[in-house]
Coordinates of C-alpha atoms in Angstrom, one line a residue:
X22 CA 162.4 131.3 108.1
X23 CA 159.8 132.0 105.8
X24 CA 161.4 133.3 102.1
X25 CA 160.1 136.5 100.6
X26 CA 159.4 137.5 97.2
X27 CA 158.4 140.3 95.1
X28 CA 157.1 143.7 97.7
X29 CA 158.1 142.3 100.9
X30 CA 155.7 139.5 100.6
X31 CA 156.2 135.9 101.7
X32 CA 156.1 133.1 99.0
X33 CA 153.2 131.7 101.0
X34 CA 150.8 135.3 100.8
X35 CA 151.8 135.6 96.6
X36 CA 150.4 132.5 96.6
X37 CA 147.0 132.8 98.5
X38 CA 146.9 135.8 97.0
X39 CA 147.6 134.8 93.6
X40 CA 144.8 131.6 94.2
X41 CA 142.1 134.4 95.4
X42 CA 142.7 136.5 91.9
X43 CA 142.2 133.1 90.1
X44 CA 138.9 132.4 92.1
X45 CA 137.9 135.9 91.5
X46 CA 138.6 135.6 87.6
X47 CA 136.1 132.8 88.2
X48 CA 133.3 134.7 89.8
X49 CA 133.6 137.6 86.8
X50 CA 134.1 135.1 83.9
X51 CA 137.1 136.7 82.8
X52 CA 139.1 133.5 81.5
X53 CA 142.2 135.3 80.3
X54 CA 142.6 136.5 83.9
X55 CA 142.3 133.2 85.0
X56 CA 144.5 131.2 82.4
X57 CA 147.2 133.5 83.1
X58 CA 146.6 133.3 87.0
X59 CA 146.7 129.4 86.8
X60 CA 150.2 129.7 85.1
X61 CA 151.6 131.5 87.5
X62 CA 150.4 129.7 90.4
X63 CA 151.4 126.7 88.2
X64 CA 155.1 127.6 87.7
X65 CA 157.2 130.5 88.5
X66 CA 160.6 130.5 87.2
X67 CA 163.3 131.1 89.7
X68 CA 161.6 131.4 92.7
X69 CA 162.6 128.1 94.9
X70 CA 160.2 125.6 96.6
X71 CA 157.5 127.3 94.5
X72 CA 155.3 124.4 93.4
X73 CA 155.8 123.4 97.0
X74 CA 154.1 126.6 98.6
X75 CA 151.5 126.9 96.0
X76 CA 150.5 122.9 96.5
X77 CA 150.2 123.5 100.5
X78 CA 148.0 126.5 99.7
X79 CA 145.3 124.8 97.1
X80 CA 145.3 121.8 99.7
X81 CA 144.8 123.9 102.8
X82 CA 141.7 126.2 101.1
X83 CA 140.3 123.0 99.4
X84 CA 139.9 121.3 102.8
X85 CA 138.7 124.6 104.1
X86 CA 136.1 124.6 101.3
X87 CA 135.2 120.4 102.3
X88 CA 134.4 121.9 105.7
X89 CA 132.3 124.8 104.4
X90 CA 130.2 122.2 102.3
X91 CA 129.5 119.9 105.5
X92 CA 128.3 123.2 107.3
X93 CA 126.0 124.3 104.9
X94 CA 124.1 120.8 104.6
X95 CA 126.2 119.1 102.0
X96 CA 126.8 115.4 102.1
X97 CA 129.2 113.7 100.8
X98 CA 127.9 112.1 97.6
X99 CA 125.7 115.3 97.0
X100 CA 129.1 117.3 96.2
X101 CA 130.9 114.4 94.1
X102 CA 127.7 114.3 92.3
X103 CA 127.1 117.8 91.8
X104 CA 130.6 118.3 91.2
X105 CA 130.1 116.2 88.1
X106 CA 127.4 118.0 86.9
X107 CA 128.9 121.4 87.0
X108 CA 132.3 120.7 85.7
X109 CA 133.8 117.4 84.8
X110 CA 134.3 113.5 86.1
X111 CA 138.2 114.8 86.9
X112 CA 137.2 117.1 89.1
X113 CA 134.9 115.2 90.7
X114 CA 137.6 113.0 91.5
X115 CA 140.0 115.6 93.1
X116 CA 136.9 116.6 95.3
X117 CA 136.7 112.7 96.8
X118 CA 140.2 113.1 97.3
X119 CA 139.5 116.2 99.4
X120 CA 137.0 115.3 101.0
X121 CA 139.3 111.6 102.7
X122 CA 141.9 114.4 103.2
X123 CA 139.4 116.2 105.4
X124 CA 137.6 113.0 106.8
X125 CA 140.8 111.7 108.0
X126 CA 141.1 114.2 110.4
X127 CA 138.0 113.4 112.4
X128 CA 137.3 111.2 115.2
X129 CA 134.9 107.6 114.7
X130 CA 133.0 108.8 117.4
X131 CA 132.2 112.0 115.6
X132 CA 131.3 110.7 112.5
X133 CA 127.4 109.6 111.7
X134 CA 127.0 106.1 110.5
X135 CA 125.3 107.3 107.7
X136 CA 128.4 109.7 106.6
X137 CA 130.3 106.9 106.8
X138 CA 128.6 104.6 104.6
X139 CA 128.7 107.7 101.5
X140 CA 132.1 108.1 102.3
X141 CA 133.0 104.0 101.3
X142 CA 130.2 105.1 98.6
X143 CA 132.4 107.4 96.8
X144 CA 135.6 105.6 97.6
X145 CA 136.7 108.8 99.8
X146 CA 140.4 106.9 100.4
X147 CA 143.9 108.4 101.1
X148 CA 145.6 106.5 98.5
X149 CA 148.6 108.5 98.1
X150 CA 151.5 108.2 100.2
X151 CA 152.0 111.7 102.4
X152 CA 150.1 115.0 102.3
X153 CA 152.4 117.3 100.5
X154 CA 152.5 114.6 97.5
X155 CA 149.5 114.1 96.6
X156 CA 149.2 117.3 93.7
X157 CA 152.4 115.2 91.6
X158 CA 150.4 111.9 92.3
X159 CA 147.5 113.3 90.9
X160 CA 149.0 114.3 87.9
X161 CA 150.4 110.7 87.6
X162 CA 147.3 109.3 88.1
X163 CA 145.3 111.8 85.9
X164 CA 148.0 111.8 83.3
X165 CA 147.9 115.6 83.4
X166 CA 150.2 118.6 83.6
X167 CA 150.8 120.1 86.8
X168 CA 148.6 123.3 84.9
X169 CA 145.5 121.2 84.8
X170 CA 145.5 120.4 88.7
X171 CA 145.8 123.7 89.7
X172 CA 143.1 124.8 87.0
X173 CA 141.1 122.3 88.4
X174 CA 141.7 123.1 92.2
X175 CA 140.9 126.6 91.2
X176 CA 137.4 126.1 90.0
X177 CA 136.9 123.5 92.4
X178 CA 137.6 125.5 95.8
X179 CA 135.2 128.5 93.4
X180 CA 132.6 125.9 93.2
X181 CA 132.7 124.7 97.2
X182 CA 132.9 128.2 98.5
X183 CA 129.6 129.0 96.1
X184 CA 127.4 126.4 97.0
X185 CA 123.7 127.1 98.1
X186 CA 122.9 126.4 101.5
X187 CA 120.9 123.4 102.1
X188 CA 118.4 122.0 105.5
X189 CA 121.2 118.8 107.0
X190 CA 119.6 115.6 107.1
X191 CA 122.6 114.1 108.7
X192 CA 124.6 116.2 111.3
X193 CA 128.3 116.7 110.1
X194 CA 131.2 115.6 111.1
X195 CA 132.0 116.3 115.1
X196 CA 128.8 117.6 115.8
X197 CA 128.9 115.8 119.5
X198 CA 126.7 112.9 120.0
X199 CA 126.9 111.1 116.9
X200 CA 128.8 108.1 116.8
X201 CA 129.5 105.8 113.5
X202 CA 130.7 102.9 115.7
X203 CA 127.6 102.0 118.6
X204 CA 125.2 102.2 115.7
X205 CA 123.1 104.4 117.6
X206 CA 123.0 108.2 118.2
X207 CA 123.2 109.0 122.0
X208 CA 123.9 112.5 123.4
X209 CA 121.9 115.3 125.0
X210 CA 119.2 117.1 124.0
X211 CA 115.9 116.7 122.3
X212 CA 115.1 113.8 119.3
X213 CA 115.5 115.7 116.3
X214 CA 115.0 115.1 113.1
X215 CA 117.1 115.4 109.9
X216 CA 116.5 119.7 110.0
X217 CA 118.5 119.5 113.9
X218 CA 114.6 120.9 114.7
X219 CA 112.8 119.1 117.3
X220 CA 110.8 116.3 115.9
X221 CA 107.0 116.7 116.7
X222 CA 106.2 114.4 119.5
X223 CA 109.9 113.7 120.0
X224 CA 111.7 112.3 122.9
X225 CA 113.0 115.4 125.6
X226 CA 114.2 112.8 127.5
X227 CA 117.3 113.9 126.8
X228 CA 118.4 111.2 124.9
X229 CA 117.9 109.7 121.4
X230 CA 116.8 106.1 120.7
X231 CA 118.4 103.6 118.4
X232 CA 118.4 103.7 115.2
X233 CA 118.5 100.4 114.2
X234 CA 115.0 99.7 116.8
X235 CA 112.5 101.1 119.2
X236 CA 112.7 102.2 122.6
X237 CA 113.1 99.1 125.2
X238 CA 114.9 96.7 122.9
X239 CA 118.4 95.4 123.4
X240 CA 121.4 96.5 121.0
X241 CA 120.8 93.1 120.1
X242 CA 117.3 92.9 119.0
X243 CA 117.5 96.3 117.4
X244 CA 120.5 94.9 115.4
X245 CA 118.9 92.1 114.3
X246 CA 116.2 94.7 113.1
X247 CA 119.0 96.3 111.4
X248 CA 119.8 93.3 110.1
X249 CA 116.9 91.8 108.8
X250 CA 115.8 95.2 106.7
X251 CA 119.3 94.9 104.7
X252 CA 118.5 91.1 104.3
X253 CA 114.7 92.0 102.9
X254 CA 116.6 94.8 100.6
X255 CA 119.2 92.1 99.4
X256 CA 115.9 90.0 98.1
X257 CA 114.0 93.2 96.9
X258 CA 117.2 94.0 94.6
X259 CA 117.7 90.5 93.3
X260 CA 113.9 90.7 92.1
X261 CA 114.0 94.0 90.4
X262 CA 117.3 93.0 88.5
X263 CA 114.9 90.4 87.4
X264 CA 112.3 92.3 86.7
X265 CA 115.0 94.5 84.6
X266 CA 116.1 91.7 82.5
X267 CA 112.9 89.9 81.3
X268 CA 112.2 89.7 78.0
X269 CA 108.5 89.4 79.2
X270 CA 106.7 91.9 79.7
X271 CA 103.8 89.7 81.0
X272 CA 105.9 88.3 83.9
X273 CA 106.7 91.3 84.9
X274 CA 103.5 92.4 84.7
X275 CA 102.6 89.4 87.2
X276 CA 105.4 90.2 89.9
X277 CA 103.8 93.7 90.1
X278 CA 100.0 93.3 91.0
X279 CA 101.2 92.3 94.6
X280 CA 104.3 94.0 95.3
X281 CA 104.0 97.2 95.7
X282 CA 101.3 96.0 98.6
X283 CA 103.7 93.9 100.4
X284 CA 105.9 97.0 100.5
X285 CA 103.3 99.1 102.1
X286 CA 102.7 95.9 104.7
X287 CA 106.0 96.3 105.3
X288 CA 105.9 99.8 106.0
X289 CA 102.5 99.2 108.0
X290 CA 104.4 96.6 110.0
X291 CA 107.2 99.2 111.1
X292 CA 104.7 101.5 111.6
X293 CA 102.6 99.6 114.3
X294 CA 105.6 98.0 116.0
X295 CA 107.1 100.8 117.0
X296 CA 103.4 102.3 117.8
X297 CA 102.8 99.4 120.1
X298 CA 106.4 100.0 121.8
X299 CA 106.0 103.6 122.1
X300 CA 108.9 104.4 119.7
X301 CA 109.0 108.1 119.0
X302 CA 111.6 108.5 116.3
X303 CA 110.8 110.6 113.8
X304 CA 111.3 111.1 110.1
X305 CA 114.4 110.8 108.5
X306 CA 115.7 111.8 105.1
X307 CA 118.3 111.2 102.1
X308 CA 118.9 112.8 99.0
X309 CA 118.2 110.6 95.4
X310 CA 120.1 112.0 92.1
X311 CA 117.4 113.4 89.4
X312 CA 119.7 113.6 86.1
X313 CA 119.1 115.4 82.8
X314 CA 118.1 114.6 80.4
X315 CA 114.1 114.5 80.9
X316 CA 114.6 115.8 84.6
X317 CA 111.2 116.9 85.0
X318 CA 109.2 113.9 84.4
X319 CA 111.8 111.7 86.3
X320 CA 111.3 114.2 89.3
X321 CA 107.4 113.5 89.0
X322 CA 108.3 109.6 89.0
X323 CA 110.5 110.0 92.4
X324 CA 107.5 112.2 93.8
X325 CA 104.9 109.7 93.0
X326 CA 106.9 106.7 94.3
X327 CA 107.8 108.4 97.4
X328 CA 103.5 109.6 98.3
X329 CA 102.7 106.4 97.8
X330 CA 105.2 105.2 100.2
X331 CA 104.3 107.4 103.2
X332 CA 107.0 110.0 101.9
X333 CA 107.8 113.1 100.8
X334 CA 110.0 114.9 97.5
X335 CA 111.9 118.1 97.3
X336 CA 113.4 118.5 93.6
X337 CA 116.5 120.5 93.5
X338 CA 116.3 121.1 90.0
X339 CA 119.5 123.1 89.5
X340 CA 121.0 121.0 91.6
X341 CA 120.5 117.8 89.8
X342 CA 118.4 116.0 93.3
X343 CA 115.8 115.7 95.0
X344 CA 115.4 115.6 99.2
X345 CA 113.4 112.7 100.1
X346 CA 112.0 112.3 103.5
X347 CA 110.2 109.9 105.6
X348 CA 110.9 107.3 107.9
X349 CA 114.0 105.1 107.3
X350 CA 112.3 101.9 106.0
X351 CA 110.0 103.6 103.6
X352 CA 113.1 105.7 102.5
X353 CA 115.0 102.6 101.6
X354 CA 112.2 101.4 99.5
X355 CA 111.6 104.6 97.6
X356 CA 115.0 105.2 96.9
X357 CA 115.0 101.0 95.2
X358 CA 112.1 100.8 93.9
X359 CA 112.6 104.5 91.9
X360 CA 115.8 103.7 90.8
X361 CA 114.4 99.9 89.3
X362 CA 111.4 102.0 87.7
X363 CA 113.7 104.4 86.2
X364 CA 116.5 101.5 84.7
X365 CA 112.5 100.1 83.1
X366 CA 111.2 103.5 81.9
X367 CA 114.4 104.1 80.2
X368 CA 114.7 100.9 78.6
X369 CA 111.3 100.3 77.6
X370 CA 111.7 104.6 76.1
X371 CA 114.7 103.3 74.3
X372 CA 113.2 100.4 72.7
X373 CA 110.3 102.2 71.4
X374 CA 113.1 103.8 69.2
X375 CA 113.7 107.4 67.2
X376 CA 109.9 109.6 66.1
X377 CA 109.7 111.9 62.8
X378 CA 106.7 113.6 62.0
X379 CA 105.2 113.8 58.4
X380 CA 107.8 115.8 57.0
X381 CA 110.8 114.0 58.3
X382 CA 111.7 116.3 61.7
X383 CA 112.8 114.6 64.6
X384 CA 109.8 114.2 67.4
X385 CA 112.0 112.0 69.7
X386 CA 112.7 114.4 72.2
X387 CA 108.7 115.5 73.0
X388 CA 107.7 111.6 72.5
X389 CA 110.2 110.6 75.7
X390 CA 109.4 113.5 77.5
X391 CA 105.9 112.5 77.0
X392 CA 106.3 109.1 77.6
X393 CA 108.3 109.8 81.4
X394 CA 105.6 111.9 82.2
X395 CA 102.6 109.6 80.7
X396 CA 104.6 106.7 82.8
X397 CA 105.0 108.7 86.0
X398 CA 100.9 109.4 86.0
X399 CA 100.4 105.8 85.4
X400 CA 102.8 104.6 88.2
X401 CA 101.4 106.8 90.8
X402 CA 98.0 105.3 90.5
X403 CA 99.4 101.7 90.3
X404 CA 101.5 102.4 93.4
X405 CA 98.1 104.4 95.5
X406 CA 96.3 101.5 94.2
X407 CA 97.9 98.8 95.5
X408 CA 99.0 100.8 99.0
X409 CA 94.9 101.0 99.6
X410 CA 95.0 97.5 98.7
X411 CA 97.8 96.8 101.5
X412 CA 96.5 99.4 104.2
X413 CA 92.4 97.0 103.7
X414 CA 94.3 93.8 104.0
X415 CA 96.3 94.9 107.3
X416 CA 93.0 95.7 109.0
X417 CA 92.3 96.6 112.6
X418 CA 91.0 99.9 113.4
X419 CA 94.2 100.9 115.5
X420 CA 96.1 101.0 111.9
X421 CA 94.9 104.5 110.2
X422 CA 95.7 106.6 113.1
X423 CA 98.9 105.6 113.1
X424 CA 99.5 105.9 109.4
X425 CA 98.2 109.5 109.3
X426 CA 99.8 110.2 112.7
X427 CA 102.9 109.4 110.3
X428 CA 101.9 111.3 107.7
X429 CA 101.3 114.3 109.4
X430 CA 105.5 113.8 111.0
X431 CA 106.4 113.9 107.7
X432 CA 104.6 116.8 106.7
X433 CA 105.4 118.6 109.7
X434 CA 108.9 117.9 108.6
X435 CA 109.1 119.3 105.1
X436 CA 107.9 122.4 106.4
X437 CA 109.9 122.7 108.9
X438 CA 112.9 122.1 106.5
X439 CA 111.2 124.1 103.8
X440 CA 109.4 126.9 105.4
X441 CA 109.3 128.6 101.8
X442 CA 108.7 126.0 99.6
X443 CA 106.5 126.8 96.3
X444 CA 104.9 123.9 94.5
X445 CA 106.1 124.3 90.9
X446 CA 103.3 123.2 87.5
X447 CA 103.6 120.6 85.7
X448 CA 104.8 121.0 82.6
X449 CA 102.7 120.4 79.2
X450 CA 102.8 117.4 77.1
X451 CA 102.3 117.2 73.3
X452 CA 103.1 114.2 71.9
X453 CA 100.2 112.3 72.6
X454 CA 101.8 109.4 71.0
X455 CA 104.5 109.8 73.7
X456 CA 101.8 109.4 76.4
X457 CA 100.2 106.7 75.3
X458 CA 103.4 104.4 75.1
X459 CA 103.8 105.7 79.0
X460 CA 100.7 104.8 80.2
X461 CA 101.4 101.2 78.5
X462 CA 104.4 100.6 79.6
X463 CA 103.7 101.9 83.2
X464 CA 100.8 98.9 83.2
X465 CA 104.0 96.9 82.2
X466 CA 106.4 97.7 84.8
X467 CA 107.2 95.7 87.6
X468 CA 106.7 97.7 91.1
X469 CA 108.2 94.8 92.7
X470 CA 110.5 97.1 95.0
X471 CA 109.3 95.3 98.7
X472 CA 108.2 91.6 97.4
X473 CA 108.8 89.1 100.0
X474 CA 109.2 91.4 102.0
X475 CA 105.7 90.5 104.2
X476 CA 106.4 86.9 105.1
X477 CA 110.2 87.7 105.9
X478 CA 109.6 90.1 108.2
X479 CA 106.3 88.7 109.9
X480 CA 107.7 85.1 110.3
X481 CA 105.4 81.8 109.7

């Protein structure tokens, strides 16, 4: 029997109803509304088993609001990081603990591989013993008062249930068809491409290929595809932390002359092998974090790494990242070599230490901003540079028609995904001190995001 409280109302409806007024107070800014809401819901003398009903209620609408996310083309790590960004690291963790609530209910089959893999990202584990415990474990955990959970439930399930709708790039969880354990995505219908729209020149077979290789191969060979990218990003990443850690700025200047052209050959070489093997997969995509501060010209340094790699960038500005698509390999290799270029950037930024101008006021803020934009022109015509390089040395007259046949995928993608997308203007520079130190250490930085890659993945 369900116990009823003040007006004839169940324990369980003062308590959604209590958790709506909180939300509300939320949406209106009115913090003494909510303060006073959260103690409530927090405590209410005298009325039995009331932390108990009020716990099953946050749990129930936060899982509710997981769900929402996943619908409206949220991923995983996009709403742990965003959650950070809007509020605090504590609440970023009760959201991962919401969301392996939630992901424990679904099937393997049901779940994408690549949903998978952001959910061992994040840690999304059930670590506390039973469903109804986990609000007191949390508090243990957190060192907190049982106030501060449900203050932070409250503005979390206000921030889910507010989020912008975004174009998937991986179906979500249960969407039939997708399975996280064959490595593969089988299932009727058209190929499709990370909008759910049919991908130009797709498949209508009625069935999708492999991921992990091209029509007509094995499980096998296609794993051992699979297999050999991740071993070619293992070497890429163990050269950039290199490249990270020299004190030289000369050998890094060495490693770079040829590797941003192995990683186009590498990209050239997926490109023609699943061209000669009539592979008709299309683009994919994945979203890369763009943080303050100096978003702007770090934004322009993901765009230009991603053109130059047969890719394109969406910034999310308000959002804190950017939508990168293109096809899997070249994805990979935008997403490491960006992240190596910014870890350089930002070091060599940092070491060129604190500006004043002539009457001691700080210029440090417009000489970095400078500088990040400075290096993110300079990169981009290092990175075009040596893909041109790459794309003459591959040769054969079968090559650019496949590259722009690529090309024109992607594009057809984006727009697709972004019917109403406006390109935004640069922003202006002033510090021309600020550029100049760009440029130079752009000329120093060490594009080596695909080296080796050539001879590992072409044999002797």
């Amino acid at each position: 029997m369900r116990k009823t409280g003040r007006y004839g109302r169940t324990f369980e409806a003062s308590a959604a109803l209590a958790a709506d007024e909180a939300v509300r107070s939320l949406a209106r800014g009115d913090r003494a509304a909510f303060r006073r809401l959260v103690g409530e819901l927090a405590d209410r003398p005298g009325t039995p088993d009331w932390a108990a009903v009020t716990d099953r209620c946050l749990t129930d609408r936060l899982r509710h609001g997981i769900a929402s996310a996943w619908q409206r083309g949220w991923q995983p790590a996009d709403l742990v990081r965003f959650t950070t960004r809007r509020h605090t690291a504590r609440h970023a963790r009760l959201a991962t603990d919401a969301i392996a609530h939630e992901a424990r209910t679904y099937s393997p089959g049901a779940v994408d591989d690549r949903w998978t893999e952001q959910l061992a990202g994040i840690q999304a584990d059930v670590w506390w013993p039973d469903d109804g415990s986990h609000p007191s474990h949390w508090c243990r955990r957190e060192g907190a008062e049982r106030a501060t959970y449900v203050a932070c439930a409250i503005e979390l399930i206000h921030l889910l249930e507010t989020l912008p709708k975004l174009p998937p790039i991986t179906p979500p969880p249960g969407k039939p068809g997708y399975g996280a354990s064959s490595g593969s995505r089988s299932g009727a219908g058209n190929a499709r491409g990370p909008t759910g729209t049919s991908r130009p020149g797709g498949d209508t077979s009625g069935s999708r290929r492999a991921r992990s290789g091209p029509p007509g191969e094995s499980g096998i060979g296609g794993d051992r595809r699979a297999d050999l990218d991740q071993r070619i990003l293992g070497r890429v990443r163990a050269l950039l932390a290199k490249a990270e850690s020299t004190e030289f700025p000369e050998e890094a200047e060495a490693l770079s002359t040829r590797a941003q052209e192995l990683m186009a050959r590498h990209s050239i070489d997926h490109a023609l092998i699943a061209a000669e093997s009539g592979d008709m997969s299309g683009p994919d995509g994945r979203r890369i974090a763009v943080d303050s501060p100096y978003d702007a010209p770090k934004a322009v340094l993901l765009t230009v790494v991603a053109e130059a790699n047969h890719c394109r960038a969406i910034w999310h500005r308000e959002l804190g990242f950017s939508t990168v698509l293109g096809f899997p390999a070249d994805l990979a290799a935008v997403e490491v070599l960006f992240t190596s270029l910014l870890v350089q950037a930002t070091s060599a930024m940092v070491h060129a230490g604190p500006r004043r101008d002539a009457r001691g006021r700080s210029r440090t803020r417009s000489f970095r901003h400078a500088f990040l934009n400075a290096y993110a022109v300079r990169i981009g015509e290092r990175l075009r540079g040596a893909a041109d390089r790459a794309a003459a040395g591959a040769g054969g007259k079968d090559l650019l028609p496949v590259l722009a046949a690529r090309d024109q995928a992607v594009d057809q993608a984006v727009d697709t995904m972004f019917p109403d997308l406006a390109k935004g203007r640069a922003g202006s520079v002033s510090n021309y001190e600020g550029w100049v130190a760009g440029r130079a250490a752009a000329d120093l930085a060490s594009l080596n995001g695909r080296s080796e890659v050539t001879g590992a993945f072409r044999g002797p």
